Coordinates of C-alpha atoms and ligand atoms in Angstrom, one line a residue:
X1 CA 0.0 -181.9 -43.4
X2 CA 3.0 -183.8 -42.2
X3 CA 2.6 -187.4 -41.1
X4 CA 5.0 -188.5 -38.4
X5 CA 6.7 -191.9 -38.7
X6 CA 7.7 -194.1 -41.6
X7 CA 5.3 -193.6 -44.5
X8 CA 7.4 -195.4 -47.0
X9 CA 5.5 -198.2 -48.8
X10 CA 2.1 -196.8 -47.9
X11 CA -0.5 -196.7 -50.6
X12 CA -1.9 -193.5 -51.9
X13 CA -5.3 -194.3 -50.3
X14 CA -3.6 -194.9 -47.0
X15 CA -1.9 -191.6 -47.1
X16 CA -5.2 -189.9 -48.0
X17 CA -6.8 -191.6 -45.0
X18 CA -4.0 -190.4 -42.8
X19 CA -4.3 -186.8 -44.0
X20 CA -8.0 -186.9 -43.3
X21 CA -7.3 -187.6 -39.6
X22 CA -6.1 -184.0 -39.3
X23 CA -9.6 -182.8 -40.1
X24 CA -11.2 -184.5 -37.2
X25 CA -12.4 -182.6 -34.1
X26 CA -13.2 -184.4 -30.8
X27 CA -15.9 -182.8 -28.6
X28 CA -15.0 -181.9 -25.0
X29 CA -17.0 -184.8 -23.5
X30 CA -15.5 -187.6 -25.5
X31 CA -12.2 -189.4 -25.3
X32 CA -12.5 -190.2 -29.0
X33 CA -15.3 -189.4 -31.4
X34 CA -16.9 -192.0 -33.7
X35 CA -15.5 -190.3 -36.8
X36 CA -11.9 -190.2 -35.5
X37 CA -12.1 -193.8 -34.4
X38 CA -13.4 -194.9 -37.8
X39 CA -10.8 -192.8 -39.6
X40 CA -7.9 -194.2 -37.6
X41 CA -9.3 -197.8 -38.1
X42 CA -9.5 -197.2 -41.8
X43 CA -6.0 -195.8 -42.0
X44 CA -4.8 -198.9 -40.0
X45 CA -6.6 -201.3 -42.3
X46 CA -5.1 -199.6 -45.4
X47 CA -1.6 -199.5 -44.0
X48 CA -1.5 -202.6 -41.9
X49 CA 0.1 -200.5 -39.1
X50 CA -0.8 -198.8 -35.8
X51 CA -2.0 -195.3 -36.4
X52 CA -2.1 -192.7 -33.7
X53 CA -3.3 -189.1 -33.2
X54 CA -2.1 -186.7 -30.6
X55 CA -5.3 -184.8 -29.8
X56 CA -5.1 -181.5 -28.1
X57 CA -7.5 -180.6 -25.3
X58 CA -9.2 -178.2 -27.6
X59 CA -10.3 -181.2 -29.6
X60 CA -7.9 -180.6 -32.5
X61 CA -5.6 -183.2 -33.9
X62 CA -2.0 -181.9 -33.5
X63 CA 0.0 -184.8 -34.9
X64 CA -0.8 -187.9 -36.9
X65 CA 1.6 -190.8 -36.4
X66 CA 2.3 -194.0 -38.4
X67 CA 3.7 -196.9 -36.3
X68 CA 4.6 -200.4 -37.0
X69 CA 2.1 -203.3 -36.8
X70 CA 2.8 -203.7 -33.1
X71 CA 4.0 -200.3 -31.8
X72 CA 4.1 -196.6 -32.3
X73 CA 6.9 -194.0 -31.7
X74 CA 5.9 -190.6 -30.6
X75 CA 7.6 -187.5 -32.0
X76 CA 9.7 -185.3 -29.8
X77 CA 7.0 -183.1 -28.4
X78 CA 9.2 -181.2 -26.1
X79 CA 9.5 -182.2 -22.5
X80 CA 8.3 -178.9 -21.1
X81 CA 5.7 -179.6 -18.5
X82 CA 2.7 -177.3 -18.7
X83 CA 2.9 -176.5 -15.1
X84 CA 3.5 -178.3 -11.8
X85 CA 0.9 -181.0 -11.3
X86 CA -0.6 -180.6 -14.7
X87 CA -0.6 -182.6 -17.8
X88 CA 0.5 -181.7 -21.2
X89 CA -3.0 -181.2 -22.7
X90 CA -2.3 -183.8 -25.3
X91 CA -3.7 -187.4 -25.5
X92 CA -2.6 -190.2 -27.7
X93 CA -5.4 -192.1 -29.4
X94 CA -4.1 -195.0 -31.4
X95 CA -5.1 -198.3 -32.9
X96 CA -4.1 -201.8 -31.8
X97 CA -4.3 -204.3 -34.6
X98 CA -4.3 -207.6 -32.7
X99 CA -6.8 -206.9 -30.0
X100 CA -3.9 -206.4 -27.6
X101 CA -4.3 -204.3 -24.4
X102 CA -2.2 -201.3 -23.4
X103 CA 1.4 -202.3 -23.2
X104 CA 4.4 -201.0 -21.3
X105 CA 5.4 -198.6 -24.0
X106 CA 2.0 -197.0 -24.0
X107 CA 2.1 -196.6 -20.2
X108 CA 5.7 -195.3 -20.3
X109 CA 4.6 -192.6 -22.8
X110 CA 1.7 -191.8 -20.6
X111 CA 3.7 -191.2 -17.4
X112 CA 6.9 -190.0 -19.0
X113 CA 5.4 -187.4 -21.2
X114 CA 2.6 -186.6 -18.7
X115 CA 0.0 -187.1 -21.5
X116 CA -3.6 -186.4 -20.6
X117 CA -4.4 -189.9 -21.6
X118 CA -3.4 -192.9 -23.8
X119 CA -6.2 -194.7 -25.4
X120 CA -6.1 -197.7 -27.7
X121 CA -8.9 -198.6 -30.1
X122 CA -8.7 -202.4 -30.4
X123 CA -9.6 -203.5 -33.9
X124 CA -11.4 -206.7 -35.0
X125 CA -10.1 -208.9 -37.8
X126 CA -12.1 -206.8 -40.3
X127 CA -10.2 -203.7 -39.1
X128 CA -13.2 -202.2 -37.4
X129 CA -13.3 -200.8 -33.8
X130 CA -14.3 -203.5 -31.4
X131 CA -13.2 -202.2 -28.0
X132 CA -11.7 -199.1 -26.3
X133 CA -9.2 -199.1 -23.5
X134 CA -7.6 -196.0 -21.9
X135 CA -5.2 -195.1 -19.1
X136 CA -4.5 -191.8 -17.3
X137 CA -2.1 -190.5 -14.7
X138 CA -3.3 -190.6 -11.1
X139 CA -1.4 -189.2 -8.0
X140 CA 0.3 -191.8 -5.9
X141 CA -1.8 -191.8 -2.8
X142 CA 1.0 -191.5 -0.2
X143 CA 4.6 -190.6 -0.5
X144 CA 5.7 -193.9 0.9
X145 CA 3.7 -195.9 -1.6
X146 CA 6.4 -195.7 -4.2
X147 CA 5.1 -199.0 -5.4
X148 CA 1.9 -197.2 -6.5
X149 CA 1.8 -197.2 -10.2
X150 CA 0.8 -193.6 -10.8
X151 CA -1.7 -194.5 -13.5
X152 CA -5.0 -196.2 -13.9
X153 CA -6.3 -198.4 -16.7
X154 CA -9.9 -198.6 -17.8
X155 CA -11.4 -201.2 -20.2
X156 CA -11.3 -202.7 -22.6
X157 CA -14.9 -201.7 -23.0
X158 CA -16.9 -203.0 -26.0
X159 CA -16.9 -200.3 -28.7
X160 CA -20.0 -198.1 -28.5
X161 CA -20.4 -198.1 -24.7
X162 CA -20.7 -194.6 -23.2
X163 CA -17.3 -193.0 -22.6
X164 CA -16.5 -190.9 -19.5
X165 CA -16.8 -187.2 -19.9
X166 CA -13.2 -186.4 -20.9
X167 CA -13.0 -182.8 -20.0
X168 CA -14.4 -183.4 -16.5
X169 CA -12.2 -186.4 -15.9
X170 CA -9.1 -184.4 -16.7
X171 CA -10.2 -181.4 -14.8
X172 CA -10.8 -183.6 -11.7
X173 CA -7.4 -185.3 -12.0
X174 CA -5.6 -182.1 -12.4
X175 CA -7.1 -180.5 -9.4
X176 CA -6.2 -183.7 -7.4
X177 CA -2.6 -183.4 -8.6
X178 CA -2.7 -179.7 -7.8
X179 CA -3.9 -180.3 -4.2
X180 CA -1.3 -182.9 -3.7
X181 CA 1.4 -180.7 -5.0
X182 CA 0.5 -178.0 -2.5
X183 CA 0.4 -180.5 0.2
X184 CA 3.7 -181.9 -0.8
X185 CA 5.4 -178.5 -1.0
X186 CA 4.7 -178.2 2.7
X187 CA 6.3 -181.5 3.4
X188 CA 9.3 -181.1 1.2
X189 CA 9.5 -177.5 0.4
X190 CA 13.1 -177.6 -0.5
X191 CA 12.7 -180.0 -3.4
X192 CA 13.3 -183.6 -4.1
X193 CA 16.5 -184.4 -5.9
X194 CA 18.4 -187.2 -7.5
X195 CA 22.1 -187.3 -7.2
X196 CA 24.2 -188.2 -10.2
X197 CA 27.8 -189.3 -10.2
X198 CA 29.5 -190.0 -13.5
X199 CA 33.0 -191.2 -13.5
X200 CA 35.5 -192.9 -15.8
X201 CA 36.1 -196.6 -15.6
X202 CA 39.3 -197.3 -13.8
X203 CA 40.5 -199.3 -10.8
X204 CA 38.9 -198.0 -7.6
X205 CA 36.4 -195.9 -9.5
X206 CA 33.5 -197.4 -7.6
X207 CA 35.0 -196.7 -4.2
X208 CA 35.7 -193.1 -5.2
X209 CA 32.1 -192.9 -6.5
X210 CA 30.8 -194.0 -3.1
X211 CA 32.9 -191.6 -1.1
X212 CA 32.0 -188.7 -3.3
X213 CA 28.3 -189.6 -3.2
X214 CA 28.3 -189.7 0.6
X215 CA 29.8 -186.3 0.6
X216 CA 27.4 -185.0 -2.0
X217 CA 24.5 -186.4 -0.1
X218 CA 25.7 -184.7 3.1
X219 CA 25.9 -181.4 1.1
X220 CA 22.5 -181.9 -0.4
X221 CA 21.0 -182.6 3.0
X222 CA 22.7 -179.5 4.4
X223 CA 21.0 -177.5 1.6
X224 CA 17.7 -178.9 2.8
X225 CA 17.2 -181.1 -0.2
X226 CA 15.4 -184.4 0.0
X227 CA 17.6 -186.9 -1.7
X228 CA 15.3 -189.6 -3.1
X229 CA 17.7 -191.5 -5.4
X230 CA 21.3 -191.8 -6.4
X231 CA 22.7 -192.8 -9.8
X232 CA 26.2 -193.8 -10.5
X233 CA 27.5 -194.4 -14.0
X234 CA 31.0 -195.4 -14.8
X235 CA 31.9 -194.9 -18.5
X236 CA 35.0 -195.2 -20.7
X237 CA 34.7 -191.5 -21.2
X238 CA 32.3 -188.9 -19.7
X239 CA 30.0 -187.9 -22.5
X240 CA 31.0 -184.4 -23.5
X241 CA 27.4 -183.4 -24.3
X242 CA 25.1 -185.2 -21.9
X243 CA 27.8 -186.2 -19.3
X244 CA 25.8 -189.5 -18.8
X245 CA 25.2 -191.8 -21.7
X246 CA 22.1 -190.8 -23.6
X247 CA 20.3 -194.0 -22.8
X248 CA 21.1 -193.6 -19.1
X249 CA 19.9 -190.0 -19.1
X250 CA 16.6 -191.3 -20.5
X251 CA 16.4 -193.8 -17.7
X252 CA 17.2 -191.2 -15.1
X253 CA 14.4 -189.0 -16.6
X254 CA 11.8 -191.8 -16.3
X255 CA 12.9 -192.5 -12.7
X256 CA 12.8 -188.8 -11.9
X257 CA 9.2 -188.5 -13.1
X258 CA 8.3 -191.7 -11.2
X259 CA 9.8 -190.3 -8.0
X260 CA 8.5 -186.8 -8.5
X261 CA 12.0 -185.4 -8.6
X262 CA 12.5 -181.8 -9.5
X263 CA 16.2 -181.4 -9.5
X264 CA 19.2 -183.4 -10.7
X265 CA 22.4 -182.7 -8.8
X266 CA 25.6 -183.6 -10.5
X267 CA 28.7 -184.5 -8.5
X268 CA 30.9 -182.9 -11.1
X269 CA 30.8 -179.4 -12.3
X270 CA 29.0 -178.9 -15.6
X271 CA 29.8 -176.6 -18.3
X272 CA 27.0 -174.0 -19.0
X273 CA 26.3 -175.9 -22.2
X274 CA 26.1 -179.3 -20.6
X275 CA 23.8 -177.9 -17.9
X276 CA 21.4 -176.3 -20.4
X277 CA 21.5 -179.4 -22.7
X278 CA 20.5 -181.7 -19.8
X279 CA 17.9 -179.3 -18.5
X280 CA 16.2 -178.8 -21.8
X281 CA 16.3 -182.6 -22.5
X282 CA 14.8 -183.5 -19.1
X283 CA 12.8 -180.5 -18.1
X284 CA 14.3 -180.9 -14.6
X285 CA 16.3 -178.4 -12.6
X286 CA 20.0 -179.1 -13.0
X287 CA 22.5 -178.2 -10.4
X288 CA 26.2 -179.0 -10.1
X289 CA 28.3 -179.4 -7.0
X290 CA 29.5 -175.8 -7.1
X291 CA 26.0 -174.4 -7.2
X292 CA 24.9 -176.7 -4.4
X293 CA 27.7 -175.4 -2.2
X294 CA 26.9 -171.8 -3.2
X295 CA 23.3 -172.6 -2.3
X296 CA 24.3 -173.7 1.1
X297 CA 26.4 -170.6 1.6
X298 CA 23.5 -168.5 0.4
X299 CA 21.3 -170.0 3.0
X300 CA 23.8 -169.9 5.8
X301 CA 25.5 -166.6 5.4
X302 CA 24.6 -164.4 8.2
X303 CA 26.9 -161.4 8.4
X304 CA 26.7 -158.7 5.9
X305 CA 30.1 -159.6 4.7
X306 CA 29.2 -163.2 4.2
X307 CA 26.1 -162.4 2.3
X308 CA 27.9 -160.0 0.0
X309 CA 30.5 -162.6 -0.7
X310 CA 28.0 -165.3 -1.5
X311 CA 26.0 -163.1 -3.8
X312 CA 29.2 -162.2 -5.6
X313 CA 30.2 -165.8 -6.0
X314 CA 26.7 -166.8 -7.3
X315 CA 26.7 -164.0 -9.8
X316 CA 30.2 -164.8 -11.0
X317 CA 29.3 -168.4 -11.4
X318 CA 26.1 -167.6 -13.2
X319 CA 27.4 -164.9 -15.5
X320 CA 28.6 -167.3 -18.2
X321 CA 25.2 -169.0 -18.0
X322 CA 23.4 -165.7 -18.5
X323 CA 22.8 -164.3 -21.9
X324 CA 22.7 -167.6 -23.6
X325 CA 19.4 -167.6 -25.4
X326 CA 17.7 -170.6 -23.8
X327 CA 14.3 -170.7 -22.2
X328 CA 15.5 -173.3 -19.8
X329 CA 17.9 -170.9 -18.3
X330 CA 15.8 -170.2 -15.2
X331 CA 16.3 -173.8 -14.2
X332 CA 20.0 -173.4 -14.3
X333 CA 20.7 -170.3 -12.3
X334 CA 18.5 -170.6 -9.3
X335 CA 19.4 -172.6 -6.3
X336 CA 17.3 -175.3 -4.6
X337 CA 13.7 -174.2 -4.8
X338 CA 15.0 -171.0 -6.4
X339 CA 16.4 -169.7 -3.2
X340 CA 19.4 -167.7 -2.3
X341 CA 20.3 -164.0 -2.7
X342 CA 21.3 -164.6 -6.3
X343 CA 17.9 -165.9 -7.3
X344 CA 16.1 -162.8 -8.2
X345 CA 19.2 -161.0 -9.1
X346 CA 19.9 -163.6 -11.8
X347 CA 16.7 -162.5 -13.6
X348 CA 18.2 -159.1 -14.2
X349 CA 20.3 -160.0 -17.2
X350 CA 23.9 -159.8 -18.1
X351 CA 24.7 -156.1 -18.0
X352 CA 23.0 -155.3 -14.7
X353 CA 24.6 -158.4 -13.3
X354 CA 28.0 -157.2 -14.3
X355 CA 27.3 -153.8 -12.7
X356 CA 26.2 -155.5 -9.5
X357 CA 29.4 -157.5 -9.4
X358 CA 31.4 -154.4 -9.6
X359 CA 29.4 -152.8 -6.8
X360 CA 29.6 -155.8 -4.6
X361 CA 33.4 -156.0 -5.0
X362 CA 33.6 -152.3 -4.0
X363 CA 31.5 -152.9 -0.9
X364 CA 33.5 -155.9 0.1
X365 CA 36.7 -153.9 -0.1
X366 CA 35.2 -151.4 2.3
X367 CA 34.2 -154.1 4.6
X368 CA 37.7 -155.5 4.5
X369 CA 39.1 -152.2 5.6
X370 CA 36.8 -152.2 8.6
X371 CA 37.7 -155.7 9.5
X372 CA 41.4 -154.8 9.3
X373 CA 40.7 -152.0 11.8
X374 CA 38.9 -154.4 14.1
X375 CA 41.8 -156.8 13.9
X376 CA 44.4 -154.1 14.7
X377 CA 42.4 -153.0 17.7
X378 CA 42.5 -156.6 19.0
X379 CA 46.1 -157.0 18.3
X380 CA 46.9 -154.0 20.3
X381 CA 45.1 -155.6 23.2
X382 CA 47.7 -158.2 22.9
X383 CA 45.4 -161.1 23.2
X384 CA 46.5 -164.2 21.4
X385 CA 44.2 -165.5 18.7
X386 CA 43.6 -169.1 18.0
X387 CA 41.8 -170.1 14.8
X388 CA 40.1 -173.5 14.6
X389 CA 40.3 -174.7 11.1
X390 CA 39.6 -178.1 9.5
X391 CA 37.5 -180.0 7.2
X392 CA 33.8 -179.2 7.3
X393 CA 31.9 -181.2 10.0
X394 CA 35.0 -181.9 12.0
X395 CA 33.4 -180.4 15.1
X396 CA 34.9 -176.9 15.1
X397 CA 31.7 -175.2 16.2
X398 CA 31.0 -177.9 18.8
X399 CA 34.5 -177.4 20.2
X400 CA 34.0 -173.7 20.5
X401 CA 30.7 -174.2 22.2
X402 CA 32.1 -176.7 24.6
X403 CA 35.0 -174.5 25.5
X404 CA 33.3 -171.1 25.6
X405 CA 29.6 -171.7 25.7
X406 CA 29.5 -169.4 22.7
X407 CA 26.2 -170.8 21.4
X408 CA 27.5 -171.0 17.8
X409 CA 25.3 -173.0 15.6
X410 CA 26.5 -176.6 15.5
X411 CA 24.5 -179.3 13.7
X412 CA 25.2 -182.5 11.8
X413 CA 25.2 -180.6 8.6
X414 CA 28.1 -179.6 6.5
X415 CA 28.8 -175.9 6.7
X416 CA 26.7 -175.4 9.8
X417 CA 28.8 -172.3 10.4
X418 CA 29.7 -169.8 7.8
X419 CA 30.9 -166.6 9.4
X420 CA 33.9 -166.4 11.5
X421 CA 32.9 -166.4 15.1
X422 CA 35.3 -165.4 17.8
X423 CA 35.0 -165.9 21.5
X424 CA 37.1 -165.2 24.5
X425 CA 38.4 -168.2 26.4
X426 CA 39.7 -167.8 30.0
X427 CA 42.7 -170.0 30.7
X428 CA 43.4 -171.5 34.2
X429 CA 46.3 -169.1 34.9
X430 CA 44.0 -166.1 34.4
X431 CA 44.9 -164.9 31.0
X432 CA 42.6 -165.1 28.0
X433 CA 42.9 -166.1 24.4
X434 CA 40.5 -165.5 21.5
X435 CA 39.2 -168.6 19.9
X436 CA 37.9 -168.3 16.3
X437 CA 35.6 -170.7 14.5
X438 CA 36.1 -170.7 10.8
X439 CA 34.2 -171.9 7.8
X440 CA 34.8 -175.5 6.9
X441 CA 37.0 -176.7 4.1
X442 CA 35.8 -178.9 1.4
X443 CA 37.4 -180.7 -1.5
X444 CA 37.2 -178.9 -4.9
X445 CA 36.0 -175.7 -3.4
X446 CA 34.5 -173.8 -6.3
X447 CA 37.1 -171.3 -7.5
X448 CA 35.0 -168.2 -7.2
X449 CA 33.7 -169.2 -3.9
X450 CA 37.1 -169.9 -2.6
X451 CA 38.3 -166.4 -3.6
X452 CA 35.3 -164.8 -2.0
X453 CA 35.8 -166.7 1.2
X454 CA 39.5 -166.2 1.5
X455 CA 38.5 -163.1 3.4
X456 CA 37.0 -165.2 6.1
X457 CA 40.4 -166.6 6.7
X458 CA 42.1 -163.2 7.0
X459 CA 41.5 -163.5 10.7
X460 CA 43.2 -166.8 10.8
X461 CA 46.2 -165.2 9.0
X462 CA 46.9 -163.2 12.1
X463 CA 46.3 -166.1 14.4
X464 CA 49.1 -167.0 16.8
X465 CA 48.0 -170.6 16.6
X466 CA 46.0 -172.7 14.2
X467 CA 44.1 -175.6 15.7
X468 CA 43.6 -178.1 13.0
X469 CA 40.7 -180.2 14.0
X470 CA 40.3 -183.6 12.4
X471 CA 37.4 -185.9 12.7
X472 CA 39.2 -189.0 13.7
X473 CA 36.1 -191.2 13.2
X474 CA 35.8 -190.3 9.5
X475 CA 37.0 -192.9 7.0
X476 CA 38.2 -190.1 4.9
X477 CA 40.3 -188.7 7.7
X478 CA 43.6 -189.1 5.8
X479 CA 42.3 -187.3 2.7
X480 CA 40.8 -184.5 4.9
X481 CA 44.2 -183.9 6.5
X482 CA 45.9 -183.7 3.1
X483 CA 43.2 -181.4 1.8
X484 CA 43.5 -179.2 4.8
X485 CA 47.2 -178.9 4.3
X486 CA 46.7 -178.0 0.7
X487 CA 44.1 -175.4 1.5
X488 CA 46.1 -173.8 4.3
X489 CA 49.0 -173.5 1.9
X490 CA 46.7 -171.9 -0.7
X491 CA 45.4 -169.5 2.0
X492 CA 49.1 -168.7 2.7
X493 CA 48.6 -169.8 6.3
X494 CA 51.3 -172.5 6.4
X495 CA 53.7 -170.3 8.4
X496 CA 51.3 -170.0 11.3
X497 CA 52.1 -172.5 14.2
X498 CA 49.8 -175.4 14.1
X499 CA 48.3 -177.8 16.6
X500 CA 46.6 -180.9 15.3
X501 CA 43.7 -182.1 17.4
X502 CA 41.8 -185.3 16.7
X503 CA 38.1 -185.0 17.6
X504 CA 35.3 -187.4 18.1
X505 CA 37.3 -189.8 20.3
X506 CA 34.1 -191.1 21.7
X507 CA 33.5 -192.8 18.4
X508 CA 36.9 -194.6 18.4
X509 CA 38.1 -197.8 20.0
X510 CA 40.4 -197.1 23.0
X511 CA 43.3 -198.8 21.1
X512 CA 42.9 -196.4 18.2
X513 CA 43.0 -193.4 20.5
X514 CA 46.2 -194.8 22.0
X515 CA 47.7 -195.3 18.6
X516 CA 47.0 -191.6 17.6
X517 CA 48.4 -190.3 20.9
X518 CA 51.7 -192.3 20.6
X519 CA 52.1 -192.0 16.9
X520 CA 51.9 -188.3 16.5
X521 CA 52.0 -187.0 20.0
X522 CA 48.7 -185.5 18.9
X523 CA 45.8 -184.4 21.2
X524 CA 42.8 -186.6 21.0
X525 CA 39.5 -185.1 22.3
X526 CA 35.8 -185.4 22.2
X527 CA 34.2 -182.0 21.8
X528 CA 30.9 -183.6 22.5
X529 CA 31.6 -185.7 25.7
X530 CA 34.4 -183.2 26.8
X531 CA 36.9 -186.0 27.1
X532 CA 40.4 -184.6 26.6
X533 CA 39.3 -181.0 26.5
X534 CA 41.2 -180.3 29.8
X535 CA 44.3 -181.6 28.1
X536 CA 43.6 -179.3 25.2
X537 CA 43.2 -176.3 27.4
X538 CA 46.4 -177.2 29.3
X539 CA 48.2 -177.3 26.0
X540 CA 46.9 -173.9 25.1
X541 CA 47.9 -172.6 28.5
X542 CA 51.4 -174.0 28.0
X543 CA 51.7 -172.1 24.8
X544 CA 50.3 -168.9 26.0
X545 CA 51.4 -168.1 29.5
X546 CA 50.2 -164.9 31.2
X547 CA 52.4 -161.9 30.8
X548 CA 55.1 -161.9 33.6
X549 CA 54.1 -158.5 34.9
X550 CA 50.5 -159.6 35.5
Ligands
GDP601 P1 32.0 -178.0 12.1 O1 31.4 -178.0 10.7 O2 33.4 -178.4 12.0 O3 31.8 -176.7 12.8 O4 31.2 -179.2 12.9 P2 30.1 -179.1 14.0 O5 30.7 -178.5 15.2 O6 28.9 -178.4 13.4 O7 29.8 -180.6 14.2 C1 29.4 -181.4 13.2 C2 28.7 -182.7 13.8 O8 29.7 -183.5 14.5 C3 27.6 -182.3 14.8 O9 26.6 -183.2 14.6 C4 28.3 -182.5 16.2 O10 27.4 -182.9 17.1 C5 29.2 -183.7 15.8 N1 30.3 -183.7 16.8 C6 31.2 -182.7 17.1 N2 32.1 -183.1 18.0 C7 31.8 -184.4 18.2 C8 32.4 -185.4 19.1 O11 33.4 -185.2 19.8 N3 31.9 -186.7 19.0 C9 30.8 -187.0 18.3 N4 30.4 -188.2 18.3 N5 30.2 -186.1 17.5 C10 30.7 -184.8 17.5
MG602 MG1 30.9 -175.1 12.2

């Protein structure tokens, strides 16, 4: 039988005593049996070190561990949690040589590894059991009591006192966790997540980190995720294996368990290997930014076209992650709370996924043909088309609502609109134009997603005018403008006449509004308070006069 830990320098009799520990069985109703306690005490006396046993719920000893005189290191027992709200079915029973109570390491092992229990047998100077103390995980009573410790300590009780019924205690605790878990899924059904930004140390890195984190948080909230913590690490070099430093990842894991986090969301895109390495090391769901965006698209897509496109993008993104033999895979491919059209499809394996990709691409092609026909019909009607584009959250849907009462979904969430919506707008001189709301732009749009959603902009390609809506109140306004320029170029829309409109004027100082107006001769409006929308309509009217014959 293998002994875990440093056995060098131990006497033959100590080793014998250690090996004997494997033969002990603990009955269901005891934390530790008399025989096991005596055996551990004896091995401690002979070795002068802490000795521990990981006891399975069946009563068998799974691992015997040798520590130092003052501490003990547990072997890697795999971080897979048995199931939500349950413990690992292992408890640590170990000796303390100097009568010391449970220390921080003991409690960290307890909570971090979700052990059933950590118990210490305190030895007297003769090396005999003199007291027993134990700790177990308890649910934090309320969500907001984050100060709650999440564990309870009992004892030290003089050795020989009756112990609680172990089996019953654990069963009660587990059902309590289970109840709470169910309760909690109602409250936060979309999962609790921690955001992680890892960047390279260079001037301005912290500012960039903040901006990116704000954006990631907005994305996460749009996806319906409860963000409970954020971690930023700046390093000389991003770790090729773990992204974060190994030590930092360990800290993140402890914090995640503390806060009951299910998912880590990384601000950067992870390679399939990085994602699976982190997932199997932490037993947490791992998502990167692309998957988060895909998840949002998956939730928001409404039209048949949009849904097909999202599913295609999800499949394409997940394909390299399929077929890697790794049991943590399910945690890498699903979205938040395992949602989205791709979720079940991703279970189907590589070959079927490939087939599905092919079929989806064919369906999309058909749809595109239909869309072309629709578009041609509209063009023959000779109604000018105006496409509203811009960074996500700029207020495109709000503007469309305000102007046309279209009832397009507008919320303070990124990507509140996915599918192109078009509405007629009657102008003062009696002619009409078609106003189209488009999907929002975002920095670093995932490649596959971008390709899939290019189709959404085909309508814009035929537009007579592109209204570029800019959120003037956003600190990132300048970057958004640049990014919009770049994306329009990439969508081959740079030749379409463009009108830049600054939105959210109600949030600006009057002087700033003046500055914008004089500097660029730009329109400044508030889609919300309707300020300036008359001027906007007048400008449209000026550009699109009614046909002379009318
Ligand atoms: P889209 O992603 O570009 O379609 O943006 P939405 O139309 O969904 O608007 C995003 C958020 O900005 C919503 O909370 C709107 O209420 C808000 N918003 C839009 N226009 C204005 C505005 O003129 N002023 C202010 N203060 N908020 C606005
Ligand atoms: Mg919108």
